[in-house]
Backbone as numpy.savetxt, mean C-alpha at the origin, in Angstrom:
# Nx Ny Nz CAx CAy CAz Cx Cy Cz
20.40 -5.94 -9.20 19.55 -4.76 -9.20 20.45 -3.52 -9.20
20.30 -2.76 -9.88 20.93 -1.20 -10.20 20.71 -0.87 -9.32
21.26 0.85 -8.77 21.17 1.52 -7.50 19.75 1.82 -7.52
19.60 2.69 -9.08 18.06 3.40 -9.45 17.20 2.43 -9.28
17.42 0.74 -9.25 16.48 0.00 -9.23 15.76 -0.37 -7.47
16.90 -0.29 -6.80 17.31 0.06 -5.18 16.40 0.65 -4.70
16.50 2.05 -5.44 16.05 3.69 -4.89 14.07 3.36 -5.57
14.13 3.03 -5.89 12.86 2.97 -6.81 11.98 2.29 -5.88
12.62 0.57 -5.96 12.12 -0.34 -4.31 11.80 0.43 -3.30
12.88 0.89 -2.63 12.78 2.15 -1.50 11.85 2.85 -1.40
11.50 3.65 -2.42 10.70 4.56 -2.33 9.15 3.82 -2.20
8.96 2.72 -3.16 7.49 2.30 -2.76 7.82 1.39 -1.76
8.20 0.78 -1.26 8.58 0.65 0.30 8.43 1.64 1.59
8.82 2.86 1.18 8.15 3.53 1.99 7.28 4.05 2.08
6.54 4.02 0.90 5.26 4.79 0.72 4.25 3.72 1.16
4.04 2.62 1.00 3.80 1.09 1.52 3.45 1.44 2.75
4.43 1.70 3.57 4.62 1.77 5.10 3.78 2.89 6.09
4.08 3.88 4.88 3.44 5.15 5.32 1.90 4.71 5.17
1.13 3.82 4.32 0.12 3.94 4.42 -0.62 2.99 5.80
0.40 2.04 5.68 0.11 1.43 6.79 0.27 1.61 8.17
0.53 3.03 8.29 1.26 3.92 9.93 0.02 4.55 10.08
-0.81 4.28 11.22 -2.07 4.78 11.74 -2.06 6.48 12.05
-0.86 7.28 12.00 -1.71 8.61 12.17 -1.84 9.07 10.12
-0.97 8.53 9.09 -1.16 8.81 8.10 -2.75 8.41 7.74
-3.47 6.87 8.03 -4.34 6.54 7.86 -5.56 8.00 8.08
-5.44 8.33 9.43 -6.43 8.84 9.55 -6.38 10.18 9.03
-5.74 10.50 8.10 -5.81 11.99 7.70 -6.03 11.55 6.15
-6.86 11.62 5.39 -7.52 11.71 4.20 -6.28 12.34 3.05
-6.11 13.21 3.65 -4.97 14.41 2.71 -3.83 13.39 2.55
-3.77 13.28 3.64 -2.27 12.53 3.44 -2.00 10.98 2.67
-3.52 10.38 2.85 -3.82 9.39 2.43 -4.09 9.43 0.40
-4.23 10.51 0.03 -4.74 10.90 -1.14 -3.35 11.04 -1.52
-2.44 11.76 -0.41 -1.09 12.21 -1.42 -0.11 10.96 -1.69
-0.41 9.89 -1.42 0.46 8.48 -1.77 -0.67 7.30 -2.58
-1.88 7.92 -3.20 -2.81 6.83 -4.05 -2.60 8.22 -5.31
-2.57 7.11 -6.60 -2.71 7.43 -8.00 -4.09 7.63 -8.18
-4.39 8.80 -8.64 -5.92 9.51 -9.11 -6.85 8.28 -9.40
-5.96 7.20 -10.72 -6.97 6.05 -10.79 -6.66 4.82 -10.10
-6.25 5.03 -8.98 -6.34 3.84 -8.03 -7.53 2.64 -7.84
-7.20 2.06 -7.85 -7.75 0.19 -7.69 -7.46 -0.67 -6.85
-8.59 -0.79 -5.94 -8.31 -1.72 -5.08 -8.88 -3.12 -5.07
-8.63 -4.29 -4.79 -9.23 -5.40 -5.03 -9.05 -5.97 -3.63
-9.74 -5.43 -2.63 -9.63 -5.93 -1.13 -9.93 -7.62 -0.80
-9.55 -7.83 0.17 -9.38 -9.41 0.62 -10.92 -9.93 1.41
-11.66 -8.57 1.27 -13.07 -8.52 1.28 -13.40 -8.86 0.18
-12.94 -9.11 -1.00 -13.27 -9.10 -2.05 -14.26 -7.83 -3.02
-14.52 -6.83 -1.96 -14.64 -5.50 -2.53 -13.45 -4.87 -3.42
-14.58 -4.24 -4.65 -13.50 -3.32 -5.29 -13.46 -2.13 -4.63
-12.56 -0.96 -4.64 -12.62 0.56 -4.01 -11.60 1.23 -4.97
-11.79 2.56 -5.15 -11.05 3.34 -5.99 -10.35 4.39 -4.92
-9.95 5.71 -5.22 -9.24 6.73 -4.65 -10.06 7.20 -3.38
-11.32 7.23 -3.70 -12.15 8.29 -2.63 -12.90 7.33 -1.72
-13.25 6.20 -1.89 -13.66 5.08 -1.46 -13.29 4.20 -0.40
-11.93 3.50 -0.79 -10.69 3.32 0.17 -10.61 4.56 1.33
-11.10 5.89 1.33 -10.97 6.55 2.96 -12.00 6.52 3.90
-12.80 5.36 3.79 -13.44 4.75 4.53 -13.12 4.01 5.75
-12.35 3.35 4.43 -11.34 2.04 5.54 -10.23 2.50 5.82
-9.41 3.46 5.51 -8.13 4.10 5.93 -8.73 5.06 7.44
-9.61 5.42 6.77 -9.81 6.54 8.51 -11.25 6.05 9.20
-11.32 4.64 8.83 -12.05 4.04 9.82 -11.47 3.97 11.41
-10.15 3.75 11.55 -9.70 2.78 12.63 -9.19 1.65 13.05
-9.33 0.76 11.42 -8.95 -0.55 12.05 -7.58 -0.59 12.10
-6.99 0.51 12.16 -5.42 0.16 12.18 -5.39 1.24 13.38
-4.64 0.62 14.34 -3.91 1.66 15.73 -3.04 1.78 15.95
-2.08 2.91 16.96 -1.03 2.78 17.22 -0.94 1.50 18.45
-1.73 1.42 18.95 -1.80 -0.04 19.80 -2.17 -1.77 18.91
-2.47 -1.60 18.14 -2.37 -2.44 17.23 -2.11 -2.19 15.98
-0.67 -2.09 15.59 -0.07 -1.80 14.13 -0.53 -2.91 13.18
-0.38 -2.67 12.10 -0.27 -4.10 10.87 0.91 -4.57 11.19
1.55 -6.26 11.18 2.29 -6.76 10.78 2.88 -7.34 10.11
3.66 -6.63 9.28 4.11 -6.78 7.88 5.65 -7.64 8.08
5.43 -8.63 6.90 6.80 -9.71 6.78 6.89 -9.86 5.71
7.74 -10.44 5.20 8.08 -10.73 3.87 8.07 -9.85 2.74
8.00 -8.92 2.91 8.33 -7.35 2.29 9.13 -7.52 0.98
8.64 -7.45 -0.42 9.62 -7.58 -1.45 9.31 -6.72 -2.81
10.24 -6.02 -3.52 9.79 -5.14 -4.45 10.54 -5.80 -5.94
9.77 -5.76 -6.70 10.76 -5.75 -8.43 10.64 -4.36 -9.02
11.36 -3.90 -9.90 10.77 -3.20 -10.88 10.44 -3.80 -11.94
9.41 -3.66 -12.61 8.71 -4.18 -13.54 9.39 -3.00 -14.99
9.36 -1.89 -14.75 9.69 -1.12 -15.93 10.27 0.35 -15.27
11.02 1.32 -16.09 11.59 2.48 -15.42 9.92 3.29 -14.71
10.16 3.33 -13.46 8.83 3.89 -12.80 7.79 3.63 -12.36
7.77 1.46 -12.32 6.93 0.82 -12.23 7.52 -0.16 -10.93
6.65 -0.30 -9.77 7.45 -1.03 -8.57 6.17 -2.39 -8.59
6.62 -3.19 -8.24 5.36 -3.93 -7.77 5.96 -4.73 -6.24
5.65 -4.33 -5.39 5.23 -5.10 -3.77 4.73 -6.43 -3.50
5.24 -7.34 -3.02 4.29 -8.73 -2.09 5.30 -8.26 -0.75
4.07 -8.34 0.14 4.11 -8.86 1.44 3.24 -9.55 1.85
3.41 -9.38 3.60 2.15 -10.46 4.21 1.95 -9.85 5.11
0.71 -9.04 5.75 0.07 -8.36 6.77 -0.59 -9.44 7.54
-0.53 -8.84 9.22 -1.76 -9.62 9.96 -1.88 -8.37 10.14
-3.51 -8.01 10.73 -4.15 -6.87 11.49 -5.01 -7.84 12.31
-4.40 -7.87 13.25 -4.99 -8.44 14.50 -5.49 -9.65 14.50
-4.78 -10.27 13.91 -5.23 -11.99 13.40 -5.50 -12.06 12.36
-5.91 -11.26 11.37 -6.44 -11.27 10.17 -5.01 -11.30 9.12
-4.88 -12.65 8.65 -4.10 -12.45 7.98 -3.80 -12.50 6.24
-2.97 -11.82 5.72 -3.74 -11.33 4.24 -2.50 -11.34 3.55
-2.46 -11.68 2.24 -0.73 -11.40 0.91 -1.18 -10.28 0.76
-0.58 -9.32 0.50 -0.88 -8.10 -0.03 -0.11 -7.56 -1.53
-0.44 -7.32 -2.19 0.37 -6.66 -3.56 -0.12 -5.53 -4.37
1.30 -4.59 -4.25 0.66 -3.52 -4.89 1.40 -3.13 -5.95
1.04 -2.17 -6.93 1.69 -1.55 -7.93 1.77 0.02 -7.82
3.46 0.67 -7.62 3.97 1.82 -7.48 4.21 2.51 -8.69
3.78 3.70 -9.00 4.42 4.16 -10.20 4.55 5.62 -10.11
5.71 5.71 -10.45 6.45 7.20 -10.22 5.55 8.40 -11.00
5.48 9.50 -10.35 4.32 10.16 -11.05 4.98 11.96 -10.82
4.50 13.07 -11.49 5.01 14.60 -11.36 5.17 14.80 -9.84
4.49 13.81 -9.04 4.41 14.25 -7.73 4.80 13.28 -6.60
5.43 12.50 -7.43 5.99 11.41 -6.53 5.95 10.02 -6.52
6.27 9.26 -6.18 5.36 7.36 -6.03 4.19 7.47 -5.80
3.69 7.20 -6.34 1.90 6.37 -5.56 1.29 5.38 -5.87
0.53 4.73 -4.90 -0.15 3.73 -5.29 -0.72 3.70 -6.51
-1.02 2.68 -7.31 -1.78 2.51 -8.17 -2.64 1.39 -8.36
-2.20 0.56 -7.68 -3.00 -0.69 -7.55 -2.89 -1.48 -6.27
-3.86 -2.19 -5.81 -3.36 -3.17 -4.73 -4.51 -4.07 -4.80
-4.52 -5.11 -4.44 -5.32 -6.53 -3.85 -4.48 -6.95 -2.69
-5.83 -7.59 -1.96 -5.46 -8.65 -0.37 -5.88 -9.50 -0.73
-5.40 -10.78 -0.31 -5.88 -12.15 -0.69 -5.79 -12.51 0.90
-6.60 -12.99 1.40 -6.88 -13.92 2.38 -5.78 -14.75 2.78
-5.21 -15.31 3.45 -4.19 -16.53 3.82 -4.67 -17.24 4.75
-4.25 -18.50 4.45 -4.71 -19.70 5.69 -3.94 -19.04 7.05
């Protein structure tokens, strides 16, 4: 992997993280400034949700600073110059889920652009 390929990982790695850090959750703004305008979600509810939709469940609550997500297996490729794609594995409080998303570099930074949860035994 190149450095730029490194730095690229990194960055949706942290943007990843940031969404999953409970005071970012609950602020809408902040939550908007790391999702791509046409964001897609394919939840492990098996609900779809788009940009404005998803801040339901972001500033619902189910994520706390007393109960964080626990994230393992954390891994990024680049798929193309500006394109990241993510697998990990979240529990939120027993609930445990694969998660994968797609990062793509944009005038204003990384952002989400895609994600699905799949359920895990």
């Amino acid at each position: 992997m190149t450095d730029q390929d490194e730095r690229a990982v990194q960055a949706a790695i942290d943007g990843e993280l940031r969404l999953l850090d409970p005071e970012v959750r609950a602020s809408p703004g902040l939550v908007l400034e790391l999702l791509d305008p046409g964001f897609t979600e394919f939840g492990a509810s098996g609900r779809r949700w788009d940009a404005v939709s998803i801040l339901t469940v972001t500033s619902g609550g189910s994520v706390s600073a007393e109960s964080p997500v626990q994230v393992s297996e954390m891994s990024g490729t680049v798929l193309a110059p500006g394109l990241v794609h993510l697998t990990y594995f979240a529990d939120n409080q027993g609930r445990r889920v694969w998660r994968s998303s797609l990062w793509r570099l944009t005038e204003t930074g990384w952002r989400m652009y895609f994600h699905q949860g799949t359920p895990a035994a």
